[in-house]
Amino acid sequence: MTVYFSDGQFTKREELTISIDDRGYYFGDGVYEVIKVYGGELYTAKEHIDRLFQSAAKIKMTIPYADVQIMEIARELVKANNILTGHIYLQITRGSAPRLHQFPDPSVQPVVTAYAVNNPRPLEGMENGVPVKSVEDVRWLRCDIKSLNLLGNVLAKQEAYEAGCVEALLHREGVVTEGSASNMFGIKNGTVYTHPATNLILNGITRQVVLGLCKDLCIPVVEQSFTLDEACEMDEFILTSTTSEVTPVISIDGRPIGSGVPGIITKKLQEAFALQIPSFIAGE
Ligand code: PDD
């Protein structure tokens, strides 16, 4: 039986009640996080929960729990659902109220919903690499907020899927920003390039882990944007996210990156990433 968290309590899926007046449903008015679980333990949970609070503050929403309580809810979901390798999905909307665009009365409480699922590591893509398709980034200018409003991301991902690719490489007038649900890195002559953590991208937790690993491995990093043409000329290319970890990109719009197979620096980063996963179960 899958246990969910909703409305202040742990509950069965069949007993979940979501209001038609939920502002998440009407407006995408809320924020969310995806936290990875390895070997039954939450990974970088504090960083995700801190970002959840930052996202909420940026949309002027107060989370009706302390960070330690959110952590406890996440831990409880892992335990109750026997999650070994998977993730927690956690979302908070501005609550349920008759449909008016402006914020509801302050007495309306934000709605916190969360669940946990088993989800294996995407080993195939991590091993062999994945193709991506470039898509114009038409999202709003606050991509630093992990908002529920993901229409721009959804449309970009769909366009990539229809072209036989697993991810969209977003660009604003030719300048690469990030993926539809991941961050993007290019590697040229031994240096790692990635878009700086501005309002135009989500500052991924995996992105931050990878930047830390580059430092540990003495791999130079430049947090500077690059163009789509420059992306195609990189020696190696990587996408990162909570669920994709460090995944090599082997082609952009059908053009192979480097020799078209995962490169040496990519592999080094993947190995270093795997080593710092808590309770990492090799081969799982
Ligand atoms: N997506 N950029 C965007 C637009 C994202 O949606 C995500 C994550 C990332 C990577 O962030 P992180 O490393 O913290 O997962 C970057 C999640 C996994 C999702 O929406 O499912």
PDB file of C-alpha atoms and ligand atoms in Angstrom:
ATOM      1  CA  MET A   1       0.000   0.000   0.000  1.00  0.00           C
ATOM      2  CA  THR A   2       1.358   3.378  -0.984  1.00  0.00           C
ATOM      3  CA  VAL A   3       1.342   5.992   1.744  1.00  0.00           C
ATOM      4  CA  TYR A   4       0.899   9.646   0.794  1.00  0.00           C
ATOM      5  CA  PHE A   5       1.138  12.833   2.820  1.00  0.00           C
ATOM      6  CA  SER A   6      -1.736  15.231   2.371  1.00  0.00           C
ATOM      7  CA  ASP A   7      -3.653  17.685   4.462  1.00  0.00           C
ATOM      8  CA  GLY A   8      -1.386  17.251   7.495  1.00  0.00           C
ATOM      9  CA  GLN A   9      -1.548  13.477   7.627  1.00  0.00           C
ATOM     10  CA  PHE A  10      -0.285  10.255   6.124  1.00  0.00           C
ATOM     11  CA  THR A  11      -2.978   8.614   4.100  1.00  0.00           C
ATOM     12  CA  LYS A  12      -3.762   5.994   1.455  1.00  0.00           C
ATOM     13  CA  ARG A  13      -4.076   7.045  -2.200  1.00  0.00           C
ATOM     14  CA  GLU A  14      -7.796   6.158  -2.251  1.00  0.00           C
ATOM     15  CA  GLU A  15      -8.367   8.502   0.670  1.00  0.00           C
ATOM     16  CA  LEU A  16      -6.631  11.518  -0.861  1.00  0.00           C
ATOM     17  CA  THR A  17      -8.893  14.508  -1.303  1.00  0.00           C
ATOM     18  CA  ILE A  18      -7.716  17.365  -3.497  1.00  0.00           C
ATOM     19  CA  SER A  19      -9.961  20.391  -3.785  1.00  0.00           C
ATOM     20  CA  ILE A  20     -11.038  21.634  -7.206  1.00  0.00           C
ATOM     21  CA  ASP A  21     -10.311  25.101  -5.790  1.00  0.00           C
ATOM     22  CA  ASP A  22      -6.643  24.299  -5.147  1.00  0.00           C
ATOM     23  CA  ARG A  23      -4.578  27.148  -6.601  1.00  0.00           C
ATOM     24  CA  GLY A  24      -2.051  24.630  -7.854  1.00  0.00           C
ATOM     25  CA  TYR A  25      -4.793  23.209 -10.046  1.00  0.00           C
ATOM     26  CA  TYR A  26      -6.059  26.604 -11.255  1.00  0.00           C
ATOM     27  CA  PHE A  27      -2.849  28.590 -11.620  1.00  0.00           C
ATOM     28  CA  GLY A  28       0.143  26.313 -10.983  1.00  0.00           C
ATOM     29  CA  ASP A  29       0.427  28.618  -7.954  1.00  0.00           C
ATOM     30  CA  GLY A  30       2.918  26.686  -5.861  1.00  0.00           C
ATOM     31  CA  VAL A  31       6.382  25.199  -5.635  1.00  0.00           C
ATOM     32  CA  TYR A  32       7.811  21.688  -5.543  1.00  0.00           C
ATOM     33  CA  GLU A  33      10.882  19.548  -4.999  1.00  0.00           C
ATOM     34  CA  VAL A  34      12.080  16.128  -6.064  1.00  0.00           C
ATOM     35  CA  ILE A  35      14.455  14.481  -3.585  1.00  0.00           C
ATOM     36  CA  LYS A  36      16.372  11.336  -4.490  1.00  0.00           C
ATOM     37  CA  VAL A  37      16.522   8.282  -2.241  1.00  0.00           C
ATOM     38  CA  TYR A  38      19.486   5.910  -2.398  1.00  0.00           C
ATOM     39  CA  GLY A  39      19.678   2.786  -0.282  1.00  0.00           C
ATOM     40  CA  GLY A  40      16.687   3.997   1.743  1.00  0.00           C
ATOM     41  CA  GLU A  41      18.363   7.306   2.586  1.00  0.00           C
ATOM     42  CA  LEU A  42      17.463  10.791   1.402  1.00  0.00           C
ATOM     43  CA  TYR A  43      20.192  12.382  -0.700  1.00  0.00           C
ATOM     44  CA  THR A  44      21.015  16.131  -0.360  1.00  0.00           C
ATOM     45  CA  ALA A  45      17.661  16.547   1.388  1.00  0.00           C
ATOM     46  CA  LYS A  46      18.708  19.654   3.313  1.00  0.00           C
ATOM     47  CA  GLU A  47      19.704  21.412   0.083  1.00  0.00           C
ATOM     48  CA  HIS A  48      16.365  20.528  -1.547  1.00  0.00           C
ATOM     49  CA  ILE A  49      14.351  21.622   1.479  1.00  0.00           C
ATOM     50  CA  ASP A  50      16.316  24.886   1.710  1.00  0.00           C
ATOM     51  CA  ARG A  51      15.537  25.529  -1.973  1.00  0.00           C
ATOM     52  CA  LEU A  52      11.863  24.702  -1.357  1.00  0.00           C
ATOM     53  CA  PHE A  53      11.739  27.428   1.298  1.00  0.00           C
ATOM     54  CA  GLN A  54      13.592  29.836  -1.013  1.00  0.00           C
ATOM     55  CA  SER A  55      11.167  29.123  -3.877  1.00  0.00           C
ATOM     56  CA  ALA A  56       8.205  29.658  -1.522  1.00  0.00           C
ATOM     57  CA  ALA A  57       9.654  32.959  -0.269  1.00  0.00           C
ATOM     58  CA  LYS A  58      10.179  34.129  -3.865  1.00  0.00           C
ATOM     59  CA  ILE A  59       6.470  33.658  -4.577  1.00  0.00           C
ATOM     60  CA  LYS A  60       5.574  35.258  -1.221  1.00  0.00           C
ATOM     61  CA  MET A  61       4.184  32.046   0.243  1.00  0.00           C
ATOM     62  CA  THR A  62       4.751  30.838   3.792  1.00  0.00           C
ATOM     63  CA  ILE A  63       5.203  27.093   4.261  1.00  0.00           C
ATOM     64  CA  PRO A  64       3.109  25.994   7.259  1.00  0.00           C
ATOM     65  CA  TYR A  65       5.895  23.710   8.540  1.00  0.00           C
ATOM     66  CA  ALA A  66       9.450  24.101   9.767  1.00  0.00           C
ATOM     67  CA  ASP A  67      12.239  22.654   7.597  1.00  0.00           C
ATOM     68  CA  VAL A  68      12.816  19.856  10.143  1.00  0.00           C
ATOM     69  CA  GLN A  69       9.150  18.868   9.884  1.00  0.00           C
ATOM     70  CA  ILE A  70       9.366  18.673   6.080  1.00  0.00           C
ATOM     71  CA  MET A  71      12.461  16.496   6.506  1.00  0.00           C
ATOM     72  CA  GLU A  72      10.533  14.258   8.907  1.00  0.00           C
ATOM     73  CA  ILE A  73       7.608  13.904   6.455  1.00  0.00           C
ATOM     74  CA  ALA A  74      10.065  12.902   3.711  1.00  0.00           C
ATOM     75  CA  ARG A  75      11.805  10.360   5.975  1.00  0.00           C
ATOM     76  CA  GLU A  76       8.493   8.896   7.066  1.00  0.00           C
ATOM     77  CA  LEU A  77       7.372   8.458   3.445  1.00  0.00           C
ATOM     78  CA  VAL A  78      10.606   6.621   2.604  1.00  0.00           C
ATOM     79  CA  LYS A  79      10.076   4.316   5.567  1.00  0.00           C
ATOM     80  CA  ALA A  80       6.332   3.735   5.159  1.00  0.00           C
ATOM     81  CA  ASN A  81       6.718   2.932   1.449  1.00  0.00           C
ATOM     82  CA  ASN A  82       9.880   0.852   1.793  1.00  0.00           C
ATOM     83  CA  ILE A  83      11.757   2.954  -0.730  1.00  0.00           C
ATOM     84  CA  LEU A  84      15.261   1.744  -1.482  1.00  0.00           C
ATOM     85  CA  THR A  85      16.080   3.595  -4.703  1.00  0.00           C
ATOM     86  CA  GLY A  86      13.530   6.183  -5.714  1.00  0.00           C
ATOM     87  CA  HIS A  87      12.428   9.689  -4.974  1.00  0.00           C
ATOM     88  CA  ILE A  88      10.153  11.890  -2.941  1.00  0.00           C
ATOM     89  CA  TYR A  89       7.863  14.361  -4.697  1.00  0.00           C
ATOM     90  CA  LEU A  90       6.793  17.249  -2.504  1.00  0.00           C
ATOM     91  CA  GLN A  91       4.576  20.151  -3.521  1.00  0.00           C
ATOM     92  CA  ILE A  92       3.079  23.118  -1.760  1.00  0.00           C
ATOM     93  CA  THR A  93       0.325  25.214  -3.256  1.00  0.00           C
ATOM     94  CA  ARG A  94      -1.062  28.523  -2.040  1.00  0.00           C
ATOM     95  CA  GLY A  95      -4.115  26.684  -0.806  1.00  0.00           C
ATOM     96  CA  SER A  96      -7.704  26.242  -1.791  1.00  0.00           C
ATOM     97  CA  ALA A  97      -9.982  29.231  -2.405  1.00  0.00           C
ATOM     98  CA  PRO A  98     -12.525  30.442  -4.994  1.00  0.00           C
ATOM     99  CA  ARG A  99     -10.817  31.246  -8.282  1.00  0.00           C
ATOM    100  CA  LEU A 100      -9.470  34.790  -8.118  1.00  0.00           C
ATOM    101  CA  HIS A 101      -5.998  35.615  -9.434  1.00  0.00           C
ATOM    102  CA  GLN A 102      -4.921  37.700  -6.447  1.00  0.00           C
ATOM    103  CA  PHE A 103      -3.714  35.912  -3.311  1.00  0.00           C
ATOM    104  CA  PRO A 104      -6.478  34.497  -1.093  1.00  0.00           C
ATOM    105  CA  ASP A 105      -7.133  35.711   2.441  1.00  0.00           C
ATOM    106  CA  PRO A 106      -4.127  35.012   4.724  1.00  0.00           C
ATOM    107  CA  SER A 107      -6.300  32.577   6.704  1.00  0.00           C
ATOM    108  CA  VAL A 108      -6.157  30.191   3.695  1.00  0.00           C
ATOM    109  CA  GLN A 109      -3.478  27.625   4.471  1.00  0.00           C
ATOM    110  CA  PRO A 110      -1.005  26.384   1.840  1.00  0.00           C
ATOM    111  CA  VAL A 111      -1.614  22.746   0.891  1.00  0.00           C
ATOM    112  CA  VAL A 112       1.325  20.377   1.342  1.00  0.00           C
ATOM    113  CA  THR A 113       1.228  17.077  -0.573  1.00  0.00           C
ATOM    114  CA  ALA A 114       3.990  14.498  -0.856  1.00  0.00           C
ATOM    115  CA  TYR A 115       4.616  10.928  -1.911  1.00  0.00           C
ATOM    116  CA  ALA A 116       7.482   8.518  -2.440  1.00  0.00           C
ATOM    117  CA  VAL A 117       8.096   6.162  -5.359  1.00  0.00           C
ATOM    118  CA  ASN A 118      10.593   3.482  -6.221  1.00  0.00           C
ATOM    119  CA  ASN A 119      12.506   4.532  -9.290  1.00  0.00           C
ATOM    120  CA  PRO A 120      15.673   2.848 -10.513  1.00  0.00           C
ATOM    121  CA  ARG A 121      18.751   4.860 -11.517  1.00  0.00           C
ATOM    122  CA  PRO A 122      18.711   5.516 -15.308  1.00  0.00           C
ATOM    123  CA  LEU A 123      21.783   3.357 -15.855  1.00  0.00           C
ATOM    124  CA  GLU A 124      21.300   2.876 -19.592  1.00  0.00           C
ATOM    125  CA  GLY A 125      21.377   6.608 -20.381  1.00  0.00           C
ATOM    126  CA  MET A 126      24.182   7.180 -17.897  1.00  0.00           C
ATOM    127  CA  GLU A 127      26.272   4.490 -19.559  1.00  0.00           C
ATOM    128  CA  ASN A 128      25.600   5.141 -23.250  1.00  0.00           C
ATOM    129  CA  GLY A 129      24.570   8.787 -23.274  1.00  0.00           C
ATOM    130  CA  VAL A 130      21.428  10.416 -24.660  1.00  0.00           C
ATOM    131  CA  PRO A 131      20.499  12.607 -27.637  1.00  0.00           C
ATOM    132  CA  VAL A 132      19.019  16.081 -27.054  1.00  0.00           C
ATOM    133  CA  LYS A 133      17.117  18.492 -29.267  1.00  0.00           C
ATOM    134  CA  SER A 134      17.547  22.254 -29.165  1.00  0.00           C
ATOM    135  CA  VAL A 135      14.335  24.118 -28.364  1.00  0.00           C
ATOM    136  CA  GLU A 136      13.771  27.866 -27.990  1.00  0.00           C
ATOM    137  CA  ASP A 137      13.437  28.728 -24.292  1.00  0.00           C
ATOM    138  CA  VAL A 138      10.142  30.628 -24.138  1.00  0.00           C
ATOM    139  CA  ARG A 139       9.671  30.351 -20.361  1.00  0.00           C
ATOM    140  CA  TRP A 140       9.202  33.291 -18.014  1.00  0.00           C
ATOM    141  CA  LEU A 141      12.106  35.205 -16.444  1.00  0.00           C
ATOM    142  CA  ARG A 142      12.013  33.547 -12.997  1.00  0.00           C
ATOM    143  CA  CYS A 143      13.315  30.099 -13.848  1.00  0.00           C
ATOM    144  CA  ASP A 144      15.266  30.199 -10.562  1.00  0.00           C
ATOM    145  CA  ILE A 145      11.962  29.413  -8.806  1.00  0.00           C
ATOM    146  CA  LYS A 146      11.010  25.729  -8.745  1.00  0.00           C
ATOM    147  CA  SER A 147       7.442  26.604  -9.612  1.00  0.00           C
ATOM    148  CA  LEU A 148       4.608  24.196 -10.424  1.00  0.00           C
ATOM    149  CA  ASN A 149       4.026  26.265 -13.547  1.00  0.00           C
ATOM    150  CA  LEU A 150       5.893  24.079 -16.018  1.00  0.00           C
ATOM    151  CA  LEU A 151       4.087  24.590 -19.311  1.00  0.00           C
ATOM    152  CA  GLY A 152       7.189  25.940 -21.087  1.00  0.00           C
ATOM    153  CA  ASN A 153       9.179  22.950 -19.816  1.00  0.00           C
ATOM    154  CA  VAL A 154       6.446  20.460 -20.735  1.00  0.00           C
ATOM    155  CA  LEU A 155       6.133  21.767 -24.309  1.00  0.00           C
ATOM    156  CA  ALA A 156       9.916  21.723 -24.772  1.00  0.00           C
ATOM    157  CA  LYS A 157      10.224  18.162 -23.431  1.00  0.00           C
ATOM    158  CA  GLN A 158       7.417  16.984 -25.698  1.00  0.00           C
ATOM    159  CA  GLU A 159       9.089  18.558 -28.741  1.00  0.00           C
ATOM    160  CA  ALA A 160      12.313  16.734 -27.849  1.00  0.00           C
ATOM    161  CA  TYR A 161      10.465  13.435 -27.344  1.00  0.00           C
ATOM    162  CA  GLU A 162       8.693  13.738 -30.684  1.00  0.00           C
ATOM    163  CA  ALA A 163      12.131  14.118 -32.285  1.00  0.00           C
ATOM    164  CA  GLY A 164      13.324  10.904 -30.600  1.00  0.00           C
ATOM    165  CA  CYS A 165      15.370  12.752 -27.964  1.00  0.00           C
ATOM    166  CA  VAL A 166      15.167  12.376 -24.199  1.00  0.00           C
ATOM    167  CA  GLU A 167      15.686  16.027 -23.306  1.00  0.00           C
ATOM    168  CA  ALA A 168      15.360  19.530 -24.734  1.00  0.00           C
ATOM    169  CA  LEU A 169      18.420  21.781 -24.775  1.00  0.00           C
ATOM    170  CA  LEU A 170      16.852  25.170 -24.125  1.00  0.00           C
ATOM    171  CA  HIS A 171      18.307  28.350 -25.596  1.00  0.00           C
ATOM    172  CA  ARG A 172      17.295  32.000 -25.588  1.00  0.00           C
ATOM    173  CA  GLU A 173      18.080  33.436 -29.015  1.00  0.00           C
ATOM    174  CA  GLY A 174      20.915  30.976 -29.419  1.00  0.00           C
ATOM    175  CA  VAL A 175      22.294  31.214 -25.859  1.00  0.00           C
ATOM    176  CA  VAL A 176      22.017  27.885 -24.017  1.00  0.00           C
ATOM    177  CA  THR A 177      20.259  28.101 -20.655  1.00  0.00           C
ATOM    178  CA  GLU A 178      19.432  24.621 -19.316  1.00  0.00           C
ATOM    179  CA  GLY A 179      17.331  21.530 -20.058  1.00  0.00           C
ATOM    180  CA  SER A 180      13.552  21.246 -19.699  1.00  0.00           C
ATOM    181  CA  ALA A 181      14.152  19.347 -16.436  1.00  0.00           C
ATOM    182  CA  SER A 182      17.939  19.377 -16.082  1.00  0.00           C
ATOM    183  CA  ASN A 183      21.037  21.569 -16.126  1.00  0.00           C
ATOM    184  CA  MET A 184      23.467  21.507 -19.045  1.00  0.00           C
ATOM    185  CA  PHE A 185      27.276  21.510 -19.073  1.00  0.00           C
ATOM    186  CA  GLY A 186      29.725  21.635 -21.991  1.00  0.00           C
ATOM    187  CA  ILE A 187      33.354  20.532 -21.729  1.00  0.00           C
ATOM    188  CA  LYS A 188      35.980  22.025 -24.038  1.00  0.00           C
ATOM    189  CA  ASN A 189      39.753  21.519 -23.772  1.00  0.00           C
ATOM    190  CA  GLY A 190      39.401  20.199 -20.231  1.00  0.00           C
ATOM    191  CA  THR A 191      37.273  23.100 -18.928  1.00  0.00           C
ATOM    192  CA  VAL A 192      33.658  22.724 -17.838  1.00  0.00           C
ATOM    193  CA  TYR A 193      31.251  25.475 -18.925  1.00  0.00           C
ATOM    194  CA  THR A 194      27.734  26.010 -17.607  1.00  0.00           C
ATOM    195  CA  HIS A 195      25.205  28.845 -17.480  1.00  0.00           C
ATOM    196  CA  PRO A 196      25.619  30.948 -14.315  1.00  0.00           C
ATOM    197  CA  ALA A 197      22.957  30.550 -11.612  1.00  0.00           C
ATOM    198  CA  THR A 198      20.856  33.558 -12.634  1.00  0.00           C
ATOM    199  CA  ASN A 199      17.078  34.028 -12.963  1.00  0.00           C
ATOM    200  CA  LEU A 200      17.272  32.192 -16.313  1.00  0.00           C
ATOM    201  CA  ILE A 201      17.956  28.726 -14.871  1.00  0.00           C
ATOM    202  CA  LEU A 202      17.104  26.582 -11.898  1.00  0.00           C
ATOM    203  CA  ASN A 203      20.245  26.263  -9.795  1.00  0.00           C
ATOM    204  CA  GLY A 204      20.070  22.472  -9.661  1.00  0.00           C
ATOM    205  CA  ILE A 205      21.198  20.672  -6.545  1.00  0.00           C
ATOM    206  CA  THR A 206      22.929  18.117  -8.793  1.00  0.00           C
ATOM    207  CA  ARG A 207      24.502  21.053 -10.676  1.00  0.00           C
ATOM    208  CA  GLN A 208      25.935  22.309  -7.386  1.00  0.00           C
ATOM    209  CA  VAL A 209      27.182  18.826  -6.445  1.00  0.00           C
ATOM    210  CA  VAL A 210      28.883  18.498  -9.852  1.00  0.00           C
ATOM    211  CA  LEU A 211      30.530  21.922  -9.525  1.00  0.00           C
ATOM    212  CA  GLY A 212      31.867  20.793  -6.128  1.00  0.00           C
ATOM    213  CA  LEU A 213      33.183  17.555  -7.668  1.00  0.00           C
ATOM    214  CA  CYS A 214      34.952  19.545 -10.426  1.00  0.00           C
ATOM    215  CA  LYS A 215      36.669  21.537  -7.694  1.00  0.00           C
ATOM    216  CA  ASP A 216      37.700  18.361  -5.828  1.00  0.00           C
ATOM    217  CA  LEU A 217      39.015  16.836  -9.061  1.00  0.00           C
ATOM    218  CA  CYS A 218      40.809  20.080 -10.058  1.00  0.00           C
ATOM    219  CA  ILE A 219      38.729  20.361 -13.228  1.00  0.00           C
ATOM    220  CA  PRO A 220      38.470  24.061 -14.174  1.00  0.00           C
ATOM    221  CA  VAL A 221      34.907  25.455 -14.274  1.00  0.00           C
ATOM    222  CA  VAL A 222      33.639  28.599 -15.960  1.00  0.00           C
ATOM    223  CA  GLU A 223      30.080  29.578 -15.030  1.00  0.00           C
ATOM    224  CA  GLN A 224      29.469  31.425 -18.258  1.00  0.00           C
ATOM    225  CA  SER A 225      26.811  31.004 -20.907  1.00  0.00           C
ATOM    226  CA  PHE A 226      27.674  29.623 -24.337  1.00  0.00           C
ATOM    227  CA  THR A 227      25.834  29.519 -27.637  1.00  0.00           C
ATOM    228  CA  LEU A 228      24.124  26.605 -29.331  1.00  0.00           C
ATOM    229  CA  ASP A 229      26.861  26.626 -32.014  1.00  0.00           C
ATOM    230  CA  GLU A 230      29.500  26.478 -29.287  1.00  0.00           C
ATOM    231  CA  ALA A 231      27.575  23.657 -27.592  1.00  0.00           C
ATOM    232  CA  CYS A 232      27.792  21.587 -30.775  1.00  0.00           C
ATOM    233  CA  GLU A 233      31.565  22.123 -30.852  1.00  0.00           C
ATOM    234  CA  MET A 234      32.148  20.916 -27.261  1.00  0.00           C
ATOM    235  CA  ASP A 235      34.347  17.849 -26.682  1.00  0.00           C
ATOM    236  CA  GLU A 236      31.861  16.464 -24.163  1.00  0.00           C
ATOM    237  CA  PHE A 237      28.409  17.465 -22.974  1.00  0.00           C
ATOM    238  CA  ILE A 238      26.493  16.541 -19.811  1.00  0.00           C
ATOM    239  CA  LEU A 239      23.047  16.986 -18.349  1.00  0.00           C
ATOM    240  CA  THR A 240      22.384  16.725 -14.623  1.00  0.00           C
ATOM    241  CA  SER A 241      19.323  16.375 -12.431  1.00  0.00           C
ATOM    242  CA  THR A 242      18.132  14.616  -9.305  1.00  0.00           C
ATOM    243  CA  THR A 243      16.771  11.687 -11.297  1.00  0.00           C
ATOM    244  CA  SER A 244      19.282  11.719 -14.212  1.00  0.00           C
ATOM    245  CA  GLU A 245      22.375  12.243 -12.025  1.00  0.00           C
ATOM    246  CA  VAL A 246      25.273  12.871 -14.452  1.00  0.00           C
ATOM    247  CA  THR A 247      24.105  11.789 -17.914  1.00  0.00           C
ATOM    248  CA  PRO A 248      26.301  12.211 -20.997  1.00  0.00           C
ATOM    249  CA  VAL A 249      24.760  13.996 -23.991  1.00  0.00           C
ATOM    250  CA  ILE A 250      26.064  12.326 -27.154  1.00  0.00           C
ATOM    251  CA  SER A 251      24.327  14.419 -29.798  1.00  0.00           C
ATOM    252  CA  ILE A 252      22.577  17.751 -30.278  1.00  0.00           C
ATOM    253  CA  ASP A 253      20.028  17.891 -33.115  1.00  0.00           C
ATOM    254  CA  GLY A 254      21.576  14.734 -34.538  1.00  0.00           C
ATOM    255  CA  ARG A 255      25.119  16.206 -34.564  1.00  0.00           C
ATOM    256  CA  PRO A 256      27.476  14.004 -32.518  1.00  0.00           C
ATOM    257  CA  ILE A 257      29.335  15.605 -29.599  1.00  0.00           C
ATOM    258  CA  GLY A 258      33.066  14.817 -29.784  1.00  0.00           C
ATOM    259  CA  SER A 259      33.368  11.246 -30.957  1.00  0.00           C
ATOM    260  CA  GLY A 260      29.699  10.567 -30.169  1.00  0.00           C
ATOM    261  CA  VAL A 261      30.371   8.507 -27.045  1.00  0.00           C
ATOM    262  CA  PRO A 262      30.635   9.536 -23.343  1.00  0.00           C
ATOM    263  CA  GLY A 263      33.994  11.248 -22.732  1.00  0.00           C
ATOM    264  CA  ILE A 264      36.740  10.910 -20.134  1.00  0.00           C
ATOM    265  CA  ILE A 265      35.842  13.901 -17.929  1.00  0.00           C
ATOM    266  CA  THR A 266      32.188  12.834 -17.984  1.00  0.00           C
ATOM    267  CA  LYS A 267      33.166   9.377 -16.737  1.00  0.00           C
ATOM    268  CA  LYS A 268      35.391  10.863 -14.029  1.00  0.00           C
ATOM    269  CA  LEU A 269      32.497  12.996 -12.809  1.00  0.00           C
ATOM    270  CA  GLN A 270      30.101  10.028 -12.892  1.00  0.00           C
ATOM    271  CA  GLU A 271      32.519   7.938 -10.817  1.00  0.00           C
ATOM    272  CA  ALA A 272      33.062  10.743  -8.313  1.00  0.00           C
ATOM    273  CA  PHE A 273      29.298  11.307  -8.125  1.00  0.00           C
ATOM    274  CA  ALA A 274      28.583   7.623  -7.431  1.00  0.00           C
ATOM    275  CA  LEU A 275      31.211   7.549  -4.678  1.00  0.00           C
ATOM    276  CA  GLN A 276      29.534  10.301  -2.663  1.00  0.00           C
ATOM    277  CA  ILE A 277      26.049   8.774  -2.750  1.00  0.00           C
ATOM    278  CA  PRO A 278      25.118   7.580   0.754  1.00  0.00           C
ATOM    279  CA  SER A 279      24.652   3.833   1.171  1.00  0.00           C
ATOM    280  CA  PHE A 280      25.437   3.449  -2.483  1.00  0.00           C
ATOM    281  CA  ILE A 281      24.623  -0.076  -3.613  1.00  0.00           C
ATOM    282  CA  ALA A 282      26.964  -0.841  -6.475  1.00  0.00           C
ATOM    283  CA  GLY A 283      25.262  -2.005  -9.620  1.00  0.00           C
ATOM    284  CA  GLU A 284      21.760  -1.265  -8.398  1.00  0.00           C
TER     285      GLU A 284
HETATM  286  N1  PDD B   1      13.779  18.765 -12.361  1.00  0.00           N
HETATM  287  N2  PDD B   1      16.366  22.677 -14.319  1.00  0.00           N
HETATM  288  C1  PDD B   1      15.066  22.393 -14.352  1.00  0.00           C
HETATM  289  C2  PDD B   1      14.164  23.237 -15.175  1.00  0.00           C
HETATM  290  C3  PDD B   1      14.555  21.305 -13.597  1.00  0.00           C
HETATM  291  O1  PDD B   1      13.244  21.038 -13.615  1.00  0.00           O
HETATM  292  C4  PDD B   1      15.454  20.509 -12.842  1.00  0.00           C
HETATM  293  C5  PDD B   1      14.989  19.346 -12.011  1.00  0.00           C
HETATM  294  C6  PDD B   1      16.821  20.840 -12.857  1.00  0.00           C
HETATM  295  C7  PDD B   1      17.830  20.057 -12.055  1.00  0.00           C
HETATM  296  O2  PDD B   1      17.691  20.329 -10.682  1.00  0.00           O
HETATM  297  P1  PDD B   1      18.094  19.261  -9.578  1.00  0.00           P
HETATM  298  O3  PDD B   1      19.500  18.861  -9.850  1.00  0.00           O
HETATM  299  O4  PDD B   1      17.968  20.005  -8.309  1.00  0.00           O
HETATM  300  O5  PDD B   1      17.141  18.093  -9.718  1.00  0.00           O
HETATM  301  C8  PDD B   1      17.240  21.934 -13.593  1.00  0.00           C
HETATM  302  C9  PDD B   1      13.194  17.786 -11.487  1.00  0.00           C
HETATM  303  C10 PDD B   1      14.034  16.577 -11.245  1.00  0.00           C
HETATM  304  C11 PDD B   1      11.787  17.457 -11.986  1.00  0.00           C
HETATM  305  O6  PDD B   1      11.094  18.420 -12.299  1.00  0.00           O
HETATM  306  O7  PDD B   1      11.393  16.300 -12.015  1.00  0.00           O
END
